[in-house]
mmCIF file of C-alpha atoms in Angstrom:
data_model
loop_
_atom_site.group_PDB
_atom_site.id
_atom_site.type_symbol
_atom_site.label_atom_id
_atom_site.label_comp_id
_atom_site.label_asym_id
_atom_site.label_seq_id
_atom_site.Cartn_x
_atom_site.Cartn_y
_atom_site.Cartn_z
ATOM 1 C CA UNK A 965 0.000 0.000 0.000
ATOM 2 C CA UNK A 966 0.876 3.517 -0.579
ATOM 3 C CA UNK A 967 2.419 5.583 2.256
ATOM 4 C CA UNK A 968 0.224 8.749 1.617
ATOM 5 C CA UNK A 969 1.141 10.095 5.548
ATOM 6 C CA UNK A 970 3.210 13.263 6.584
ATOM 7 C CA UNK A 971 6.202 10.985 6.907
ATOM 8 C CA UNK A 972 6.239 9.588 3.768
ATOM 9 C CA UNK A 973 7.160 13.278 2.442
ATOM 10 C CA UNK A 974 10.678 13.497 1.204
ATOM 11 C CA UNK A 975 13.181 16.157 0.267
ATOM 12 C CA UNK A 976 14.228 16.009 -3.442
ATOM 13 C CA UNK A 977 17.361 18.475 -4.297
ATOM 14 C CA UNK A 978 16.486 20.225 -7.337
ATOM 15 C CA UNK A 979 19.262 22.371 -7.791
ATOM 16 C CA UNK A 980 22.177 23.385 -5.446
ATOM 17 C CA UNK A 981 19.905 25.235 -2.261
ATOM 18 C CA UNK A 982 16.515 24.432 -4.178
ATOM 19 C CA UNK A 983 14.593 21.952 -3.181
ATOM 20 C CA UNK A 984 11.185 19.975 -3.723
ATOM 21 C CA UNK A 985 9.153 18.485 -1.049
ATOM 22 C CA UNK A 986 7.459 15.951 -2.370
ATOM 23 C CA UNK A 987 4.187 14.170 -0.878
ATOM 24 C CA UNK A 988 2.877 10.651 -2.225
ATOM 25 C CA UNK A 989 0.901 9.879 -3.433
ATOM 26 C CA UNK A 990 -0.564 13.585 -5.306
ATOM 27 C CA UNK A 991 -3.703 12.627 -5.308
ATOM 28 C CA UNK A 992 -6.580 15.003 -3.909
ATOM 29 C CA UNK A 993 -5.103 17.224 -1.497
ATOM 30 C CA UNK A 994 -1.844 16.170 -1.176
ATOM 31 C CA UNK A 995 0.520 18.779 -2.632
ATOM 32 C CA UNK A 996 4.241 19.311 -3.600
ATOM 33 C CA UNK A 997 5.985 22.260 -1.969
ATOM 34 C CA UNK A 998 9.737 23.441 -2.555
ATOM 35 C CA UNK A 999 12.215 25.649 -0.902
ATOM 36 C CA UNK A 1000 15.124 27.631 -1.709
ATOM 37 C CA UNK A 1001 17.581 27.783 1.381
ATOM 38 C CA UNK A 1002 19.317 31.454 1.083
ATOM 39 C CA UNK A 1003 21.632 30.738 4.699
ATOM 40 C CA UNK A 1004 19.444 32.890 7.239
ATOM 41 C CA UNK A 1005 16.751 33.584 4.051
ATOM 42 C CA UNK A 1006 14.683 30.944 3.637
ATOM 43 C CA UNK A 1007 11.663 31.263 0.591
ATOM 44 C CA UNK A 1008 9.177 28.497 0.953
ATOM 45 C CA UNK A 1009 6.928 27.677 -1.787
ATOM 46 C CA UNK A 1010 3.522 27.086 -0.678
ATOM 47 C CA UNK A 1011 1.699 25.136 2.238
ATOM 48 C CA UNK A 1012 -0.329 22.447 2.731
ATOM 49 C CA UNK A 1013 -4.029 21.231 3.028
ATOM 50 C CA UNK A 1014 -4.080 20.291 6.813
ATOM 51 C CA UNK A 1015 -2.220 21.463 10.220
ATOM 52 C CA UNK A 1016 -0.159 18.269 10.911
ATOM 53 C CA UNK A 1017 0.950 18.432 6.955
ATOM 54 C CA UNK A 1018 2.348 21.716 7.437
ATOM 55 C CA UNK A 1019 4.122 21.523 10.605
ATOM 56 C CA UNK A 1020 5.615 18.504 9.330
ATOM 57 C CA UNK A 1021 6.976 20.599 5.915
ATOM 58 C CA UNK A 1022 7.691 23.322 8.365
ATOM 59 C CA UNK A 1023 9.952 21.234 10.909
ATOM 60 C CA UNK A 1024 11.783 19.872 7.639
ATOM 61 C CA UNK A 1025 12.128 23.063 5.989
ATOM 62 C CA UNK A 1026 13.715 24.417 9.409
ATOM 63 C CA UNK A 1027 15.786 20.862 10.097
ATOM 64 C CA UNK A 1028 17.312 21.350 6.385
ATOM 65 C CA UNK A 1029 18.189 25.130 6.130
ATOM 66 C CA UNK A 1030 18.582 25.914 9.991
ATOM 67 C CA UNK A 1031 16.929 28.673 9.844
ATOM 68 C CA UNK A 1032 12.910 29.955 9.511
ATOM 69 C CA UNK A 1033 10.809 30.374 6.475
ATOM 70 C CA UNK A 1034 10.736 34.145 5.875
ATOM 71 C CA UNK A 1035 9.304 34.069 2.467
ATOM 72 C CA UNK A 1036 5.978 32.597 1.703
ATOM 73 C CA UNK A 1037 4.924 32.378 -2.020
ATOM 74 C CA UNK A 1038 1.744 31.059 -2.848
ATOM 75 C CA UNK A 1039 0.982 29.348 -6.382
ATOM 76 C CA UNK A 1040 -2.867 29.556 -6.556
ATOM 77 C CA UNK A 1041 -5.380 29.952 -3.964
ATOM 78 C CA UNK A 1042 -6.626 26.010 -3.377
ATOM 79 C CA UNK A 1043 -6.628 25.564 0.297
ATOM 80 C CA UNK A 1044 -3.928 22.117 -0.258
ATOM 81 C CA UNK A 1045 -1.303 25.055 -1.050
ATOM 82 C CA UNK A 1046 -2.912 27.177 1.327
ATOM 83 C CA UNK A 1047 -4.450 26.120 3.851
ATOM 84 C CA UNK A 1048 -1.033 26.119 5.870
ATOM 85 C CA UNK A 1049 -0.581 29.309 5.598
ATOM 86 C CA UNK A 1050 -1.060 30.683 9.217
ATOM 87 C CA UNK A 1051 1.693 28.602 10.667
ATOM 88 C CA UNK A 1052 4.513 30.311 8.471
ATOM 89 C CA UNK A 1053 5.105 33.052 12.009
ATOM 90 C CA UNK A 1054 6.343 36.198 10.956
ATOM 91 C CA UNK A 1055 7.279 35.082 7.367
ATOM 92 C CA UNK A 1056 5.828 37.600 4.353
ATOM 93 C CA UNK A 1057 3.348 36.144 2.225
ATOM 94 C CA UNK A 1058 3.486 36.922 -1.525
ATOM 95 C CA UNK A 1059 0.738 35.653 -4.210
ATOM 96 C CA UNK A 1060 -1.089 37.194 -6.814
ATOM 97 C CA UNK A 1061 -4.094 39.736 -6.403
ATOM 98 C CA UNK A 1062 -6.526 37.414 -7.326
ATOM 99 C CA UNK A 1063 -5.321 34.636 -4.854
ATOM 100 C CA UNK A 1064 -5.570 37.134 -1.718
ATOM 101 C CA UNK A 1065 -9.048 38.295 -3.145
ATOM 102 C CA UNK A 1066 -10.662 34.481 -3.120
ATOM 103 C CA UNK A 1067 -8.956 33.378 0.023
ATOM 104 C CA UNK A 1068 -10.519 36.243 1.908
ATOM 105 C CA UNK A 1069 -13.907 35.854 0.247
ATOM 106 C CA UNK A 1070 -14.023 32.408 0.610
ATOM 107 C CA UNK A 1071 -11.604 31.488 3.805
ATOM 108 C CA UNK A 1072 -11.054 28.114 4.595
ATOM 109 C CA UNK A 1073 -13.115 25.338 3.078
ATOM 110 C CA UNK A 1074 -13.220 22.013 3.359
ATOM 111 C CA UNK A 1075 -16.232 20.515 1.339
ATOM 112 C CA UNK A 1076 -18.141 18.411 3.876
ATOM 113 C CA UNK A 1077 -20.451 15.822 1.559
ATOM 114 C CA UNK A 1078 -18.046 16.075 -1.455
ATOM 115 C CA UNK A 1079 -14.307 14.543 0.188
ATOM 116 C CA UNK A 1080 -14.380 12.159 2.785
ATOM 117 C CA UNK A 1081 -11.291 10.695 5.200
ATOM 118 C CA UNK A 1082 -9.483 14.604 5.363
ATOM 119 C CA UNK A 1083 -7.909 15.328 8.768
ATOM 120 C CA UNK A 1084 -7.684 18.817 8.399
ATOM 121 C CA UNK A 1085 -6.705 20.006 12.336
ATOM 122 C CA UNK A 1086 -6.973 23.721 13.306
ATOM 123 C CA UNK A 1087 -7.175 25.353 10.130
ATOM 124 C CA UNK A 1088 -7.497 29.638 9.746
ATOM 125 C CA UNK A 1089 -7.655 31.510 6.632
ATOM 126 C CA UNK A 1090 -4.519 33.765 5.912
ATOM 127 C CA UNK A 1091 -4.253 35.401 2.369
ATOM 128 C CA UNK A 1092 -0.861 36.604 0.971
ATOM 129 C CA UNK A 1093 -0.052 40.217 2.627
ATOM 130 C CA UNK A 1094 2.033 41.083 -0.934
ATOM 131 C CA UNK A 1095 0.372 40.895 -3.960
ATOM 132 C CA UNK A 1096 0.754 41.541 -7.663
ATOM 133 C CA UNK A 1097 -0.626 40.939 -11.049
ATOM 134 C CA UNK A 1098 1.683 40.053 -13.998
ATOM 135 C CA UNK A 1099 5.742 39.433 -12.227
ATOM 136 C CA UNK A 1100 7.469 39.767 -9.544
ATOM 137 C CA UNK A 1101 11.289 39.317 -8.689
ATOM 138 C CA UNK A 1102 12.245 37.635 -5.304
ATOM 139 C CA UNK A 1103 15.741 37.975 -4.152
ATOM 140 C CA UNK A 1104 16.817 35.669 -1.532
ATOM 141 C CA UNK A 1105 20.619 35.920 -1.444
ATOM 142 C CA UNK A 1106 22.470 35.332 -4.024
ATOM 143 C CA UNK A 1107 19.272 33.499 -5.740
ATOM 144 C CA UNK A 1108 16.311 35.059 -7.851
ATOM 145 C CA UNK A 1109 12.714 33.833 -8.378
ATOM 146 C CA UNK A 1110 10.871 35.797 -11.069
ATOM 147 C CA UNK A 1111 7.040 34.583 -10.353
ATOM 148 C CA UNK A 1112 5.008 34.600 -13.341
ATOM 149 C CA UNK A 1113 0.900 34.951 -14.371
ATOM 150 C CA UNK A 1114 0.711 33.672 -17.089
ATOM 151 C CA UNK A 1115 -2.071 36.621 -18.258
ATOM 152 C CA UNK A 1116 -4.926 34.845 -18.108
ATOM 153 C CA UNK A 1117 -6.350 31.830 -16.456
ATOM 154 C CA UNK A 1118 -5.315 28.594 -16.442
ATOM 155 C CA UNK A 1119 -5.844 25.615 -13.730
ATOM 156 C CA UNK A 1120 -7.352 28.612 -11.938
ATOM 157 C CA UNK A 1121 -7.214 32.356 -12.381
ATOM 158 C CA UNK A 1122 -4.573 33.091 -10.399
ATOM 159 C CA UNK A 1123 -1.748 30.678 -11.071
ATOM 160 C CA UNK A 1124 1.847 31.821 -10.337
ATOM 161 C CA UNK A 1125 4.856 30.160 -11.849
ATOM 162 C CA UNK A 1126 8.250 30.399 -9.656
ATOM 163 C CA UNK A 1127 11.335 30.391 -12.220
ATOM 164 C CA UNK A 1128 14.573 30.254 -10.658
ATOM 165 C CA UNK A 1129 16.409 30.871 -14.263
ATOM 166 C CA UNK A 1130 20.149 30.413 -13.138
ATOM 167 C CA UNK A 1131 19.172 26.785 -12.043
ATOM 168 C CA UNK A 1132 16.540 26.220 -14.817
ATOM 169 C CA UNK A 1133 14.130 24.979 -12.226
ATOM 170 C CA UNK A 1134 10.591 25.609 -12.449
ATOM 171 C CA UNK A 1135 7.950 25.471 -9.413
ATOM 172 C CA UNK A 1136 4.727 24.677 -11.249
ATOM 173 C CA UNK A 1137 2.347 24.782 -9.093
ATOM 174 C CA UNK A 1138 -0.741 23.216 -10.644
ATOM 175 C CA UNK A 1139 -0.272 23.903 -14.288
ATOM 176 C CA UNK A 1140 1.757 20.953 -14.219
ATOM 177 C CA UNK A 1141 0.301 17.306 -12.806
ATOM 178 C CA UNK A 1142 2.344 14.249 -13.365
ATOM 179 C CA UNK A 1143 0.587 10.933 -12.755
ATOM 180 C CA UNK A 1144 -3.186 12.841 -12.285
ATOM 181 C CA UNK A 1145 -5.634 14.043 -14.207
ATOM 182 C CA UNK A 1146 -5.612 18.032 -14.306
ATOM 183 C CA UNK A 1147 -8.471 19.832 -13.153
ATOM 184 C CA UNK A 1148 -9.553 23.113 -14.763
ATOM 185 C CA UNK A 1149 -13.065 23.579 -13.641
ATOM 186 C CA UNK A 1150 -11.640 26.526 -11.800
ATOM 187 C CA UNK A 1151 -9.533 27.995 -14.572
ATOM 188 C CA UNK A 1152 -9.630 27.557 -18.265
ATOM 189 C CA UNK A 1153 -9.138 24.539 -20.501
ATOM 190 C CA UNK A 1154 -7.531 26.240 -23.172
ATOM 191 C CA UNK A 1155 -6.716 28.779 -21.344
ATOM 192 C CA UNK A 1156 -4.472 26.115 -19.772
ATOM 193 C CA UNK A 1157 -2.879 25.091 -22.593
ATOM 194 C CA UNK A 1158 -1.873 28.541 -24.007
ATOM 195 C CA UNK A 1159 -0.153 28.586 -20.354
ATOM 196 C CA UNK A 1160 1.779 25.979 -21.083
ATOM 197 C CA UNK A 1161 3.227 27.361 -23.327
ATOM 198 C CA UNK A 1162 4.753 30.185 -21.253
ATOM 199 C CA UNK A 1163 6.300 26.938 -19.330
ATOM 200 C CA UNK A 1164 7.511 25.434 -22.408
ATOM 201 C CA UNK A 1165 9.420 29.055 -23.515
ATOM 202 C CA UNK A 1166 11.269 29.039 -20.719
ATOM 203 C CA UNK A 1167 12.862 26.014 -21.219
ATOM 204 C CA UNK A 1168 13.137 24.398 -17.708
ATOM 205 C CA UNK A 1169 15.374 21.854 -17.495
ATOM 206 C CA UNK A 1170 13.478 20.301 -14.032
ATOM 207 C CA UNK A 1171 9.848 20.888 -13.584
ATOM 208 C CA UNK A 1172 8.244 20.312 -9.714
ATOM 209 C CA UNK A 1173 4.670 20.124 -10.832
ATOM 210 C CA UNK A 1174 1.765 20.830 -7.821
ATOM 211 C CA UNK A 1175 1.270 17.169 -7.797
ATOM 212 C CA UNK A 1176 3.955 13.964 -8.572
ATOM 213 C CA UNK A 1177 6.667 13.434 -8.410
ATOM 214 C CA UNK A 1178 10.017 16.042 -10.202
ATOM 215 C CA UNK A 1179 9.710 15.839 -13.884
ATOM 216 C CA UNK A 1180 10.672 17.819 -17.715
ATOM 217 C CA UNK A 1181 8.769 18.700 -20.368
ATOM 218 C CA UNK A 1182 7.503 15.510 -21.395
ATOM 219 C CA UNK A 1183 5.139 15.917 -18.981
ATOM 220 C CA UNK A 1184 3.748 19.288 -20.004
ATOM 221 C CA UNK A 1185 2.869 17.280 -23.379
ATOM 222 C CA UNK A 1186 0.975 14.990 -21.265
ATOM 223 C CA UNK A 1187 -0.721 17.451 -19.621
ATOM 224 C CA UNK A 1188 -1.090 19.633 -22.945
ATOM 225 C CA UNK A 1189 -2.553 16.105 -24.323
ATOM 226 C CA UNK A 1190 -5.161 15.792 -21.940
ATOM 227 C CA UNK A 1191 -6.779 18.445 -21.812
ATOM 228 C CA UNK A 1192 -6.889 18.867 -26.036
ATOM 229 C CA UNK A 1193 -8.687 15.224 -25.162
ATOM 230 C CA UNK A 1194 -11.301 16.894 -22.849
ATOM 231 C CA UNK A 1195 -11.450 19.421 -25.688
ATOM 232 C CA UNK A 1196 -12.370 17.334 -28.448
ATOM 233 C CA UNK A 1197 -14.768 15.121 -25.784
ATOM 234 C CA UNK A 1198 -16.642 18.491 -25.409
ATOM 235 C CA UNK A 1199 -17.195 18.866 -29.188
ATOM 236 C CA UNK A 1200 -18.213 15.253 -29.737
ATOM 237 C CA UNK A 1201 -20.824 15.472 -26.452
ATOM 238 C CA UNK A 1202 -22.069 18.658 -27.292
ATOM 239 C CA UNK A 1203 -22.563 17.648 -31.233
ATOM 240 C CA UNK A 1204 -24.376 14.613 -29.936
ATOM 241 C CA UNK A 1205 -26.773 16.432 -27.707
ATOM 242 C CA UNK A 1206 -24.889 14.900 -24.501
ATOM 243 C CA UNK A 1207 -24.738 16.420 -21.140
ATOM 244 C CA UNK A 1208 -21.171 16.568 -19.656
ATOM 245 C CA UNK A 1209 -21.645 13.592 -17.394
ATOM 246 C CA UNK A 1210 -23.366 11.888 -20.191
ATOM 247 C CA UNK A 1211 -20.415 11.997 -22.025
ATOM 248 C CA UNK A 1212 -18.179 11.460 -19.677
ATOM 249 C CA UNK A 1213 -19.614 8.182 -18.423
ATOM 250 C CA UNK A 1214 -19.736 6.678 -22.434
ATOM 251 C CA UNK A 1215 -16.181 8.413 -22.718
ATOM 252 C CA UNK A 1216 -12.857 5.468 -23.031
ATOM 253 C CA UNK A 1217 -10.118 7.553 -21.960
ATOM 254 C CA UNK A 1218 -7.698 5.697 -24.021
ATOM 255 C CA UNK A 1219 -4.117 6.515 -23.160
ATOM 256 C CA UNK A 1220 -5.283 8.710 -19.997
ATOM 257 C CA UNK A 1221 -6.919 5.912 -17.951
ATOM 258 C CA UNK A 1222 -3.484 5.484 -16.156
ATOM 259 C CA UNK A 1223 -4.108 8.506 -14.698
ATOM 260 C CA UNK A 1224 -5.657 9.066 -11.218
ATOM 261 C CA UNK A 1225 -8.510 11.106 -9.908
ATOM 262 C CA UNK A 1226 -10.585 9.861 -13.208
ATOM 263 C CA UNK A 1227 -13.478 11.674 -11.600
ATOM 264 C CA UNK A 1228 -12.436 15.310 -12.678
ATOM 265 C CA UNK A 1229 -13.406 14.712 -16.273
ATOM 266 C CA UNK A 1230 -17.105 15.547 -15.832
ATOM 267 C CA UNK A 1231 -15.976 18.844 -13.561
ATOM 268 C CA UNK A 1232 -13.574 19.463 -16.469
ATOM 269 C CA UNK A 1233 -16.440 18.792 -19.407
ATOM 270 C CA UNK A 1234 -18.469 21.598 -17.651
ATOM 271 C CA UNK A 1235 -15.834 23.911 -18.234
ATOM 272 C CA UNK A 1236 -14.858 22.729 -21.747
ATOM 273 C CA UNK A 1237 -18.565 23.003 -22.575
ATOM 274 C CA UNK A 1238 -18.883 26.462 -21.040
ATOM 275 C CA UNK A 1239 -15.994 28.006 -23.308
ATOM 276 C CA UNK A 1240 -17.397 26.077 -26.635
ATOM 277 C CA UNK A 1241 -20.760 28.771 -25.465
ATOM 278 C CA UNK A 1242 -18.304 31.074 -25.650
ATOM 279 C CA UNK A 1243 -17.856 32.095 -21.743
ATOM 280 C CA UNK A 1244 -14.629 33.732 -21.336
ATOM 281 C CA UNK A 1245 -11.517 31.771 -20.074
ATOM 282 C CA UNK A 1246 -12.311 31.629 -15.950
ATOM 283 C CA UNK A 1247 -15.519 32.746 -16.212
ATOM 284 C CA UNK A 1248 -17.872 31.876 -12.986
ATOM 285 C CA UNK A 1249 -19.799 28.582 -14.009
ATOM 286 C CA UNK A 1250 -22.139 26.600 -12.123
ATOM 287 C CA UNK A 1251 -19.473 24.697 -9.852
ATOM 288 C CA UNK A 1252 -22.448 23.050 -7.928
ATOM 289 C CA UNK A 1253 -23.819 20.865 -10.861
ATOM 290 C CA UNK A 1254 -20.193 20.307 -12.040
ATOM 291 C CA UNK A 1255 -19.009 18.819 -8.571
ATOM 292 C CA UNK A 1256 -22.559 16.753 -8.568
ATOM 293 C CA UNK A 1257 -21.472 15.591 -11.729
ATOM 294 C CA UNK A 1258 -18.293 14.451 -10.590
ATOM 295 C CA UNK A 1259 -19.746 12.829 -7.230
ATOM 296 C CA UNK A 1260 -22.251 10.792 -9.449
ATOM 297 C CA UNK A 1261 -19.391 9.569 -11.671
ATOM 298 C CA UNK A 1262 -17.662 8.388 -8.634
ATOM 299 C CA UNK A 1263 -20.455 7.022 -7.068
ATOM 300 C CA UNK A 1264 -20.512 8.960 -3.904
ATOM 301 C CA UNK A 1265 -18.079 11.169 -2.120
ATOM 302 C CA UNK A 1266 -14.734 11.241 -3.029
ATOM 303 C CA UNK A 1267 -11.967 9.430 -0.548
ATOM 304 C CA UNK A 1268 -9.013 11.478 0.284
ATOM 305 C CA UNK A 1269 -6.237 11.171 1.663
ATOM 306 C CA UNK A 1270 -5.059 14.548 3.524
#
């Protein structure tokens, strides 16, 4: 069996003073993170989805670099980057306008009736203090992080990239899934995959996506591939007079059915459906009859493992 617990999270060097923190098995709610030890600067890279997942990264973080996290940068507003957030101390907190804007409108949530087997602890809501809307430049020593919107939405509307140039390493976030399905219902299916492309011009030689484990550009094609595949399923069910999960459930996913969390193509149909209407790329769509979708695709409530 898989080891999806605090402890199984390991340390992957990326570069020399960048790191990934990597958490098996990536599946809902369990998140990659990454740090970049500067001697008594320490950036962190997002948080995690529960209390006792975040202390854990915390204690690491602190065990590897000796020193605090000071910097805090956010990659999107879901709560399993976020939800951590409070237990960073005095660190600053930098993310983009539109992640402070949903985290304080919508605070901490945990969607009781739609994910079942979370742990989630003492959780409290605490949105980045330093914002911005197209790029920033982090210095941290001797080491730079230009964080990056890529204009428009994507997985959601306010994904940052974090591209350490020198090193060629890339922090993700969730533009890039290896090993899981990607989820746009929040963002923009092709909005996702013109995004991409800002990840495939900068040429990063390793990639730590949001979820999986360290990988390179092969995997952006992957993810590129899948969602030109919800795409096309979109045209096809909305040709034939299908609903989303009517589709869906007829759908074989062909060279995707390795991939887990299957039950985000209905949630993923709404949105490719949605843009085919013409709704603009992260335009507010009914999220309720999406996530029922979902749910009735998997039967019931979805397990997780946070």
């Amino acid at each position: 069996m898989t080891d999806r617990s605090p402890s199984a999270a390991a340390v992957t060097r990326l570069a020399d003073r960048v790191h990934g923190y990597v958490q098996p098995d990536g599946s809902w709610y369990i998140n990659n993170c990454g740090f970049v030890d500067a001697g008594d600067h320490t950036v962190l890279i997002d948080t995690c989805s529960t209390e006792r997942r975040t202390r854990a990264l915390l204690e690491t973080v602190e065990a590897a670099t000796g020193s605090p996290v000071t910097t805090l940068v956010n990659t999107h507003h879901h709560g399993d980057h976020t939800n951590g957030n409070y237990l960073v101390g005095a660190a600053t907190i930098i993310g983009h306008r539109k992640t402070r804007e949903l985290m304080v409108a919508e605070g901490i949530q945990t969607f009781e009736g739609i994910f079942v087997g979370s742990d989630w602890g003492e959780l409290r809501s605490r949105p980045p203090e330093v914002v911005f809307d197209d790029r920033l430049t982090v210095h941290a020593g001797d080491v730079t992080l230009e964080l990056i919107h890529p204009g428009h939405a994507a997985h959601t509307t306010n994904d940052v990239l974090v591209w350490l140039a020198e090193q060629r390493v890339l922090y993700a976030g969730d533009l890039v899934f290896n090993g899981g399905s990607p989820f746009a219902l929040m963002g923009s299916v092709a909005g996702w995959r013109k995004g991409l492309d800002v990840i495939r011009e900068l040429e990063p030689e390793v990639i730590l996506p949001g979820h999986g484990g360290p990988c390179d550009l092969s995997v952006v094609d992957t993810v590129d591939a899948y969602l030109r595949f919800v795409q096309e399923t979109a045209e096809r069910g909305k040709a034939a007079g299908l609903s989303p999960l009517e589709v869906a459930k007829e759908t074989d996913l062909g060279e995707f059915a390795s991939l887990s969390e299957q039950e985000r193509l209905p949630g993923n149909l709404h949105r490719a459906y949605a843009e085919l209407d013409g709704a603009e790329w992260g335009a507010q769509i009914d999220l309720v009859a999406a996530i029922t979708d979902m749910l009735a695709i998997n039967r019931g409530p979805i397990r997780c493992f946070s």
